[in-house]
Amino acid sequence: MQVVASGLEGVCVADSRISLVDGQAGRLILRGVHLHDLGDKSFEELARFLWEVPLENLGEARLRVAPALRELLPLAHGLAPIEWLRLALDRLPDTKNPADWVAALGVALALRRHPAAEPDPQADHVSDVARMAGLKWPDGLRRYWICVAEHGMNASTFTARVVASTRAGQRAALSAALGALQGPLHGGAPGPVLDMLDELQQAPDPEDWFRHKLARGERLMGFGHRIYRVRDPRAEVLRVACQKLAEQSSELAERLRFAERMEKLATAVLAAHKPGRVLQTNVEYYTALLLEAIGFEREEFTAVFACGRVLGWLAHIFEQEKEGRLIRPEVRYVGPLPDER
Ligand code: ACO
């Protein structure tokens, strides 16, 4: 009898040298280094650190992809930002240079906000995308992208590896990963986190609000994780990043204090609601606050996530291309059989 691991929980699908997500101890280690020791790296440095192939000049790549993306911009109308990124990637002239894929996502994100913006090839990637997009705090964006660049065999990375394993190519693998990231159980959670905080701010009794939501069978966005049985270590990295920015913004300082209070309350209510399952804060909770403070709209949050996670997707695609075999699991058939009489 075949055994089904629901949601592939506990199934190990590959050996990897890229990252260790230690769900029991709450550690995230990238190529042998703790995430919190990588916080000063530039985006380009992190790409070189994660990748097994050289990163060519990202500034030149931004310049190269911008005209084609600008031509595609009219097609962005009516699409969610993450869908626009997927379309932009799918229609970009083919390239053998992975820097082009990374550049394309950042430039597409920025051009959607400011269609006339021009890349500056001399600038570092984060500062340039932040300037083109008209954002306030480039260092906040850098901290965010470093924090979310890589995270083991999550749903979108697995998707990228499955597609890479068929030898469909990097574009197809990244495009599929963007699709997987879009869902609210994965990269689509931070927008709803802000909606939740807004509702809580109006609620006469936040604890009661949490209880009612859970009683209706709904999930609290920004809490729970497949791997972590403690608080997601990225939540603290991003909370501290918010704290740093809050030194310059009293509005954020107030929002952060409120979010911290709600975090305590939510985890206590979740513990009472599901005593058998640790449901702690995940990366998306403080992502929401940070991206809002930097100047992004809620609907853009998942697309911003993708522009950082693309480094991890590509690291896994390279590893899959080098060592991997076609990924092709089985399914246990539980339907009817034909009448053989
Ligand atoms: N709020 C309320 N209940 C929850 C939550 C939550 N946030 N998370 C899990 N549960 C409950 C489930 O309903 C389930 O209860 P049941 O056994 O009575 O059905 C139980 O806890 C176990 O949950 P699973 O669905 O088995 O957990 P899984 O590992 O499949 O899911 C996930 C992890 C998707 C992150 C889940 O915790 C969730 O939906 N969280 C909210 C959405 C979210 O924040 N997503 C971002 C994740 S981080 C990232 O991907 C970048």
Tab-separated table of C-alpha atoms and ligand atoms in Angstrom:
chain	number	residue	atom	x	y	z
A	1	MET	CA	0.000	0.000	0.000
A	2	GLN	CA	1.416	3.384	-0.983
A	3	VAL	CA	1.668	5.928	1.842
A	4	VAL	CA	0.477	9.453	1.059
A	5	ALA	CA	2.213	12.339	2.843
A	6	SER	CA	-0.509	14.990	2.756
A	7	GLY	CA	0.911	18.251	1.427
A	8	LEU	CA	4.253	16.374	1.067
A	9	GLU	CA	4.781	17.134	4.774
A	10	GLY	CA	7.983	15.516	6.026
A	11	VAL	CA	9.017	14.376	2.534
A	12	CYS	CA	12.621	15.127	1.618
A	13	VAL	CA	13.023	15.641	-2.137
A	14	ALA	CA	16.694	16.558	-2.671
A	15	ASP	CA	20.123	17.070	-1.171
A	16	SER	CA	20.914	20.770	-1.234
A	17	ARG	CA	23.851	22.926	-0.189
A	18	ILE	CA	21.901	26.193	-0.360
A	19	SER	CA	20.054	26.624	2.933
A	20	LEU	CA	19.033	24.930	6.154
A	21	VAL	CA	15.610	25.797	7.553
A	22	ASP	CA	15.780	24.472	11.091
A	23	GLY	CA	12.164	24.383	12.197
A	24	GLN	CA	12.830	23.124	15.713
A	25	ALA	CA	15.533	25.617	16.708
A	26	GLY	CA	14.206	28.494	14.570
A	27	ARG	CA	17.441	28.905	12.633
A	28	LEU	CA	17.858	29.880	8.993
A	29	ILE	CA	21.329	29.171	7.655
A	30	LEU	CA	22.370	30.115	4.120
A	31	ARG	CA	25.436	28.287	2.801
A	32	GLY	CA	26.744	27.828	6.334
A	33	VAL	CA	26.026	31.359	7.627
A	34	HIS	CA	23.173	32.519	9.899
A	35	LEU	CA	20.683	34.815	8.196
A	36	HIS	CA	21.246	37.464	10.869
A	37	ASP	CA	24.957	37.597	9.976
A	38	LEU	CA	24.163	38.375	6.338
A	39	GLY	CA	22.192	41.551	7.076
A	40	ASP	CA	24.913	43.948	5.851
A	41	LYS	CA	25.363	42.338	2.442
A	42	SER	CA	24.292	44.103	-0.727
A	43	PHE	CA	21.836	42.327	-3.015
A	44	GLU	CA	24.631	41.646	-5.515
A	45	GLU	CA	26.865	40.193	-2.770
A	46	LEU	CA	24.088	37.883	-1.632
A	47	ALA	CA	23.511	36.663	-5.198
A	48	ARG	CA	27.233	35.842	-5.537
A	49	PHE	CA	27.117	34.126	-2.161
A	50	LEU	CA	24.079	31.982	-3.017
A	51	TRP	CA	24.756	31.162	-6.635
A	52	GLU	CA	27.103	28.633	-8.084
A	53	VAL	CA	27.370	30.619	-11.303
A	54	PRO	CA	28.818	34.128	-11.597
A	55	LEU	CA	26.477	37.111	-11.441
A	56	GLU	CA	27.148	39.386	-14.385
A	57	ASN	CA	26.678	43.132	-14.135
A	58	LEU	CA	23.139	43.742	-12.830
A	59	GLY	CA	23.246	47.449	-13.710
A	60	GLU	CA	23.862	46.669	-17.382
A	61	ALA	CA	21.143	44.015	-17.210
A	62	ARG	CA	18.634	46.606	-15.942
A	63	LEU	CA	19.544	48.879	-18.823
A	64	ARG	CA	19.251	46.003	-21.298
A	65	VAL	CA	15.778	44.812	-20.220
A	66	ALA	CA	14.133	48.207	-19.579
A	67	PRO	CA	13.135	49.095	-23.215
A	68	ALA	CA	11.424	45.739	-23.832
A	69	LEU	CA	9.595	45.972	-20.493
A	70	ARG	CA	8.441	49.518	-21.237
A	71	GLU	CA	6.928	48.318	-24.508
A	72	LEU	CA	5.054	45.585	-22.641
A	73	LEU	CA	3.688	47.970	-19.996
A	74	PRO	CA	0.286	48.574	-21.667
A	75	LEU	CA	-0.397	44.870	-21.104
A	76	ALA	CA	-0.048	45.386	-17.332
A	77	HIS	CA	-3.422	47.128	-17.257
A	78	GLY	CA	-5.907	45.171	-15.134
A	79	LEU	CA	-3.318	42.669	-13.911
A	80	ALA	CA	-2.243	42.187	-10.298
A	81	PRO	CA	1.412	43.300	-9.942
A	82	ILE	CA	2.580	39.697	-9.516
A	83	GLU	CA	0.730	38.750	-12.730
A	84	TRP	CA	2.424	41.633	-14.513
A	85	LEU	CA	5.825	40.314	-13.395
A	86	ARG	CA	4.950	36.900	-14.801
A	87	LEU	CA	3.816	38.381	-18.098
A	88	ALA	CA	6.943	40.554	-18.296
A	89	LEU	CA	9.187	37.562	-17.700
A	90	ASP	CA	7.301	35.407	-20.218
A	91	ARG	CA	7.546	38.019	-22.994
A	92	LEU	CA	11.125	39.191	-22.426
A	93	PRO	CA	13.560	38.339	-25.263
A	94	ASP	CA	15.273	35.067	-24.446
A	95	THR	CA	18.548	35.274	-22.564
A	96	LYS	CA	21.261	32.983	-21.294
A	97	ASN	CA	22.205	35.532	-18.639
A	98	PRO	CA	20.410	34.946	-15.288
A	99	ALA	CA	21.176	38.563	-14.277
A	100	ASP	CA	18.577	39.556	-16.896
A	101	TRP	CA	15.810	37.669	-15.069
A	102	VAL	CA	16.708	39.291	-11.748
A	103	ALA	CA	16.971	42.737	-13.326
A	104	ALA	CA	13.704	42.265	-15.220
A	105	LEU	CA	11.649	41.626	-12.084
A	106	GLY	CA	13.009	44.697	-10.264
A	107	VAL	CA	12.663	46.962	-13.312
A	108	ALA	CA	9.153	45.660	-14.116
A	109	LEU	CA	8.089	46.372	-10.527
A	110	ALA	CA	9.473	49.927	-10.759
A	111	LEU	CA	8.144	50.719	-14.263
A	112	ARG	CA	4.624	49.767	-13.236
A	113	ARG	CA	4.822	52.634	-10.738
A	114	HIS	CA	6.788	55.079	-12.899
A	115	PRO	CA	6.710	54.165	-16.596
A	116	ALA	CA	9.238	56.849	-17.600
A	117	ALA	CA	11.885	55.910	-15.014
A	118	GLU	CA	15.326	55.083	-16.452
A	119	PRO	CA	17.779	52.635	-14.861
A	120	ASP	CA	21.167	53.923	-13.744
A	121	PRO	CA	23.671	51.133	-14.495
A	122	GLN	CA	26.192	52.594	-12.033
A	123	ALA	CA	23.864	52.290	-9.028
A	124	ASP	CA	23.484	49.149	-6.934
A	125	HIS	CA	20.369	47.100	-7.720
A	126	VAL	CA	18.308	47.935	-4.631
A	127	SER	CA	19.004	51.682	-4.667
A	128	ASP	CA	18.254	51.854	-8.361
A	129	VAL	CA	14.965	49.938	-8.193
A	130	ALA	CA	13.946	51.974	-5.124
A	131	ARG	CA	14.765	55.260	-6.909
A	132	MET	CA	12.958	54.204	-10.094
A	133	ALA	CA	9.935	53.111	-8.054
A	134	GLY	CA	9.918	56.355	-6.037
A	135	LEU	CA	10.375	54.644	-2.653
A	136	LYS	CA	11.454	56.186	0.594
A	137	TRP	CA	13.841	53.833	2.335
A	138	PRO	CA	16.191	51.850	0.044
A	139	ASP	CA	18.016	50.293	2.972
A	140	GLY	CA	14.716	48.916	4.277
A	141	LEU	CA	14.113	47.281	0.902
A	142	ARG	CA	17.644	45.859	0.906
A	143	ARG	CA	17.128	44.376	4.388
A	144	TYR	CA	13.832	42.882	3.273
A	145	TRP	CA	15.212	41.307	0.088
A	146	ILE	CA	18.224	39.855	1.904
A	147	CYS	CA	15.864	38.406	4.523
A	148	VAL	CA	13.532	36.670	2.060
A	149	ALA	CA	15.973	35.738	-0.731
A	150	GLU	CA	16.175	32.054	0.137
A	151	HIS	CA	14.187	29.634	2.277
A	152	GLY	CA	14.663	25.965	1.483
A	153	MET	CA	12.108	23.847	-0.367
A	154	ASN	CA	9.117	26.159	0.003
A	155	ALA	CA	6.194	25.810	-2.438
A	156	SER	CA	7.466	28.262	-5.077
A	157	THR	CA	11.050	26.959	-4.953
A	158	PHE	CA	9.808	23.394	-5.274
A	159	THR	CA	7.709	24.486	-8.257
A	160	ALA	CA	10.788	26.086	-9.845
A	161	ARG	CA	12.775	22.886	-9.313
A	162	VAL	CA	10.031	20.674	-10.764
A	163	VAL	CA	9.925	22.780	-13.930
A	164	ALA	CA	13.738	23.020	-14.117
A	165	SER	CA	13.886	19.225	-13.738
A	166	THR	CA	11.999	18.826	-17.024
A	167	ARG	CA	14.700	20.966	-18.725
A	168	ALA	CA	12.083	23.531	-19.717
A	169	GLY	CA	14.586	26.315	-19.009
A	170	GLN	CA	15.048	29.103	-16.468
A	171	ARG	CA	12.297	31.369	-17.795
A	172	ALA	CA	9.662	28.630	-17.512
A	173	ALA	CA	10.887	27.639	-14.039
A	174	LEU	CA	10.767	31.236	-12.749
A	175	SER	CA	7.402	31.896	-14.319
A	176	ALA	CA	5.940	28.827	-12.599
A	177	ALA	CA	7.486	29.906	-9.290
A	178	LEU	CA	5.790	33.296	-9.593
A	179	GLY	CA	2.473	31.495	-9.960
A	180	ALA	CA	3.071	29.412	-6.844
A	181	LEU	CA	4.112	32.433	-4.795
A	182	GLN	CA	0.885	34.260	-5.553
A	183	GLY	CA	-1.394	32.275	-3.230
A	184	PRO	CA	-2.452	33.552	0.208
A	185	LEU	CA	-0.978	30.507	1.960
A	186	HIS	CA	2.478	31.378	0.591
A	187	GLY	CA	3.557	34.840	-0.660
A	188	GLY	CA	0.123	36.406	-0.770
A	189	ALA	CA	-0.304	36.775	2.991
A	190	PRO	CA	1.152	40.210	3.877
A	191	GLY	CA	-1.583	42.282	2.184
A	192	PRO	CA	-4.257	40.480	4.245
A	193	VAL	CA	-2.068	40.991	7.367
A	194	LEU	CA	-2.498	44.748	6.978
A	195	ASP	CA	-6.239	44.358	6.367
A	196	MET	CA	-6.363	42.366	9.595
A	197	LEU	CA	-4.439	45.020	11.558
A	198	ASP	CA	-6.759	47.723	10.191
A	199	GLU	CA	-9.810	45.774	11.325
A	200	LEU	CA	-8.235	45.127	14.721
A	201	GLN	CA	-7.582	48.822	15.188
A	202	GLN	CA	-11.332	49.406	14.900
A	203	ALA	CA	-12.308	46.390	17.002
A	204	PRO	CA	-13.613	47.166	20.539
A	205	ASP	CA	-12.109	43.889	21.819
A	206	PRO	CA	-9.230	42.501	19.663
A	207	GLU	CA	-9.067	39.240	21.610
A	208	ASP	CA	-12.728	38.648	20.885
A	209	TRP	CA	-12.115	39.543	17.221
A	210	PHE	CA	-9.401	36.840	16.989
A	211	ARG	CA	-11.620	34.265	18.697
A	212	HIS	CA	-14.547	34.945	16.388
A	213	LYS	CA	-12.357	34.699	13.304
A	214	LEU	CA	-11.014	31.317	14.396
A	215	ALA	CA	-14.488	30.120	15.389
A	216	ARG	CA	-15.594	30.839	11.799
A	217	GLY	CA	-12.809	28.489	10.644
A	218	GLU	CA	-10.684	31.319	9.213
A	219	ARG	CA	-6.898	31.587	9.488
A	220	LEU	CA	-4.924	34.421	10.993
A	221	MET	CA	-2.629	35.699	8.263
A	222	GLY	CA	1.032	35.990	9.233
A	223	PHE	CA	0.873	33.054	11.660
A	224	GLY	CA	1.692	29.375	11.295
A	225	HIS	CA	4.336	27.641	9.229
A	226	ARG	CA	4.871	24.211	7.738
A	227	ILE	CA	8.421	23.878	9.055
A	228	TYR	CA	8.869	26.217	12.032
A	229	ARG	CA	7.670	24.961	15.404
A	230	VAL	CA	8.934	28.198	16.971
A	231	ARG	CA	8.727	31.815	15.843
A	232	ASP	CA	10.037	32.255	12.292
A	233	PRO	CA	13.531	33.822	12.697
A	234	ARG	CA	12.798	36.164	9.792
A	235	ALA	CA	9.947	37.718	11.785
A	236	GLU	CA	12.496	39.098	14.261
A	237	VAL	CA	14.874	40.319	11.533
A	238	LEU	CA	12.015	42.255	9.960
A	239	ARG	CA	10.608	43.486	13.284
A	240	VAL	CA	14.042	44.954	14.066
A	241	ALA	CA	14.172	46.516	10.578
A	242	CYS	CA	10.792	48.150	11.305
A	243	GLN	CA	12.086	49.335	14.675
A	244	LYS	CA	15.043	51.010	12.963
A	245	LEU	CA	12.812	52.804	10.507
A	246	ALA	CA	10.385	53.729	13.287
A	247	GLU	CA	13.135	55.945	14.753
A	248	GLN	CA	12.376	58.291	11.830
A	249	SER	CA	8.598	57.858	11.669
A	250	SER	CA	6.264	58.318	14.611
A	251	GLU	CA	3.420	56.895	12.518
A	252	LEU	CA	5.323	53.638	12.009
A	253	ALA	CA	6.430	53.603	15.663
A	254	GLU	CA	2.783	53.662	16.705
A	255	ARG	CA	1.758	51.010	14.141
A	256	LEU	CA	4.649	48.806	15.249
A	257	ARG	CA	3.691	49.046	18.929
A	258	PHE	CA	0.144	48.064	18.005
A	259	ALA	CA	1.342	45.159	15.816
A	260	GLU	CA	3.574	43.877	18.632
A	261	ARG	CA	0.624	43.919	21.037
A	262	MET	CA	-1.577	42.123	18.493
A	263	GLU	CA	1.152	39.529	17.859
A	264	LYS	CA	1.214	38.599	21.560
A	265	LEU	CA	-2.553	38.411	21.683
A	266	ALA	CA	-2.873	36.400	18.450
A	267	THR	CA	-0.307	33.788	19.452
A	268	ALA	CA	-1.992	33.373	22.855
A	269	VAL	CA	-5.418	32.945	21.228
A	270	LEU	CA	-3.975	30.519	18.647
A	271	ALA	CA	-2.319	28.459	21.407
A	272	ALA	CA	-5.669	28.112	23.188
A	273	HIS	CA	-7.457	27.382	19.902
A	274	LYS	CA	-5.003	24.674	18.711
A	275	PRO	CA	-3.130	23.352	21.749
A	276	GLY	CA	-1.619	20.496	19.690
A	277	ARG	CA	-0.019	22.714	17.061
A	278	VAL	CA	2.512	25.521	17.545
A	279	LEU	CA	1.190	28.475	15.545
A	280	GLN	CA	3.724	31.267	15.805
A	281	THR	CA	4.431	34.443	13.846
A	282	ASN	CA	5.793	33.929	10.350
A	283	VAL	CA	7.792	36.167	7.998
A	284	GLU	CA	4.717	37.796	6.492
A	285	TYR	CA	3.565	39.584	9.650
A	286	TYR	CA	6.324	42.213	9.864
A	287	THR	CA	6.835	42.122	6.090
A	288	ALA	CA	3.466	43.837	5.869
A	289	LEU	CA	4.502	46.687	8.158
A	290	LEU	CA	7.899	47.125	6.565
A	291	LEU	CA	6.695	47.195	2.959
A	292	GLU	CA	3.937	49.634	3.840
A	293	ALA	CA	6.462	51.918	5.548
A	294	ILE	CA	8.801	51.778	2.548
A	295	GLY	CA	5.963	53.025	0.355
A	296	PHE	CA	4.489	49.984	-1.405
A	297	GLU	CA	0.772	49.439	-1.925
A	298	ARG	CA	-0.714	46.274	-0.407
A	299	GLU	CA	-1.457	44.787	-3.811
A	300	GLU	CA	2.275	45.030	-4.664
A	301	PHE	CA	3.577	43.084	-1.651
A	302	THR	CA	3.723	39.660	-3.318
A	303	ALA	CA	5.497	41.107	-6.352
A	304	VAL	CA	8.067	42.778	-4.074
A	305	PHE	CA	8.642	39.435	-2.363
A	306	ALA	CA	9.255	37.800	-5.772
A	307	CYS	CA	11.922	40.369	-6.678
A	308	GLY	CA	13.972	39.217	-3.647
A	309	ARG	CA	13.120	35.503	-3.721
A	310	VAL	CA	14.280	35.283	-7.352
A	311	LEU	CA	17.838	34.859	-5.999
A	312	GLY	CA	16.857	31.699	-4.128
A	313	TRP	CA	14.784	30.362	-7.029
A	314	LEU	CA	17.762	30.713	-9.346
A	315	ALA	CA	20.163	29.141	-6.823
A	316	HIS	CA	17.870	26.091	-6.739
A	317	ILE	CA	17.399	26.060	-10.515
A	318	PHE	CA	21.218	25.986	-10.954
A	319	GLU	CA	21.500	23.172	-8.415
A	320	GLN	CA	18.696	21.248	-10.108
A	321	GLU	CA	20.237	21.751	-13.555
A	322	LYS	CA	23.575	20.494	-12.271
A	323	GLU	CA	22.607	17.533	-10.120
A	324	GLY	CA	18.902	16.918	-10.390
A	325	ARG	CA	16.877	14.194	-11.932
A	326	LEU	CA	13.370	14.573	-13.383
A	327	ILE	CA	10.998	15.152	-10.438
A	328	ARG	CA	8.074	12.853	-10.946
A	329	PRO	CA	6.281	11.590	-7.815
A	330	GLU	CA	3.405	9.153	-7.746
A	331	VAL	CA	-0.223	9.433	-6.774
A	332	ARG	CA	-2.294	6.771	-5.050
A	333	TYR	CA	-5.315	6.074	-7.212
A	334	VAL	CA	-8.484	5.810	-5.125
A	335	GLY	CA	-11.045	6.015	-7.955
A	336	PRO	CA	-13.108	3.226	-9.485
A	337	LEU	CA	-11.632	0.521	-11.741
A	338	PRO	CA	-13.319	-0.611	-14.959
A	339	ASP	CA	-15.550	-3.636	-14.758
A	340	GLU	CA	-13.251	-6.407	-16.073
A	341	ARG	CA	-15.986	-9.070	-16.468
B	1	ACO	N1	-4.614	30.532	11.727
B	1	ACO	C1	-5.478	29.616	12.233
B	1	ACO	N2	-5.302	28.290	12.171
B	1	ACO	C2	-4.194	27.866	11.553
B	1	ACO	C3	-3.245	28.741	11.003
B	1	ACO	C4	-3.490	30.117	11.109
B	1	ACO	N3	-2.644	31.007	10.608
B	1	ACO	N4	-2.257	28.023	10.450
B	1	ACO	C5	-2.576	26.725	10.636
B	1	ACO	N5	-3.753	26.635	11.303
B	1	ACO	C6	-4.434	25.423	11.713
B	1	ACO	C7	-5.057	24.738	10.501
B	1	ACO	O1	-6.367	25.175	10.287
B	1	ACO	C8	-4.985	23.289	10.888
B	1	ACO	O2	-6.080	22.977	11.696
B	1	ACO	P1	-6.876	21.571	11.513
B	1	ACO	O3	-5.846	20.528	11.842
B	1	ACO	O4	-8.005	21.677	12.489
B	1	ACO	O5	-7.310	21.535	10.074
B	1	ACO	C9	-3.727	23.195	11.734
B	1	ACO	O6	-3.472	24.513	12.236
B	1	ACO	C10	-2.534	22.729	10.956
B	1	ACO	O7	-2.411	23.548	9.821
B	1	ACO	P2	-1.941	23.048	8.413
B	1	ACO	O8	-2.842	23.639	7.361
B	1	ACO	O9	-1.755	21.571	8.407
B	1	ACO	O10	-0.543	23.708	8.331
B	1	ACO	P3	0.312	23.771	7.057
B	1	ACO	O11	1.671	23.399	7.434
B	1	ACO	O12	-0.316	23.024	5.933
B	1	ACO	O13	0.191	25.326	6.662
B	1	ACO	C11	0.472	27.619	6.493
B	1	ACO	C12	1.125	26.294	6.885
B	1	ACO	C13	-0.136	27.505	5.081
B	1	ACO	C14	1.515	28.710	6.482
B	1	ACO	C15	-0.664	27.946	7.517
B	1	ACO	O14	-0.104	28.063	8.807
B	1	ACO	C16	-1.449	29.187	7.138
B	1	ACO	O15	-2.400	29.083	6.370
B	1	ACO	N6	-1.070	30.390	7.687
B	1	ACO	C17	-1.751	31.602	7.340
B	1	ACO	C18	-1.276	32.135	5.974
B	1	ACO	C19	0.151	32.663	6.044
B	1	ACO	O16	0.519	33.398	6.939
B	1	ACO	N7	0.927	32.311	5.002
B	1	ACO	C20	2.341	32.744	4.884
B	1	ACO	C21	3.276	31.626	5.223
B	1	ACO	S1	4.962	32.105	5.162
B	1	ACO	C22	5.375	32.019	3.514
B	1	ACO	O17	4.959	31.175	2.787
B	1	ACO	C23	6.270	33.034	2.948
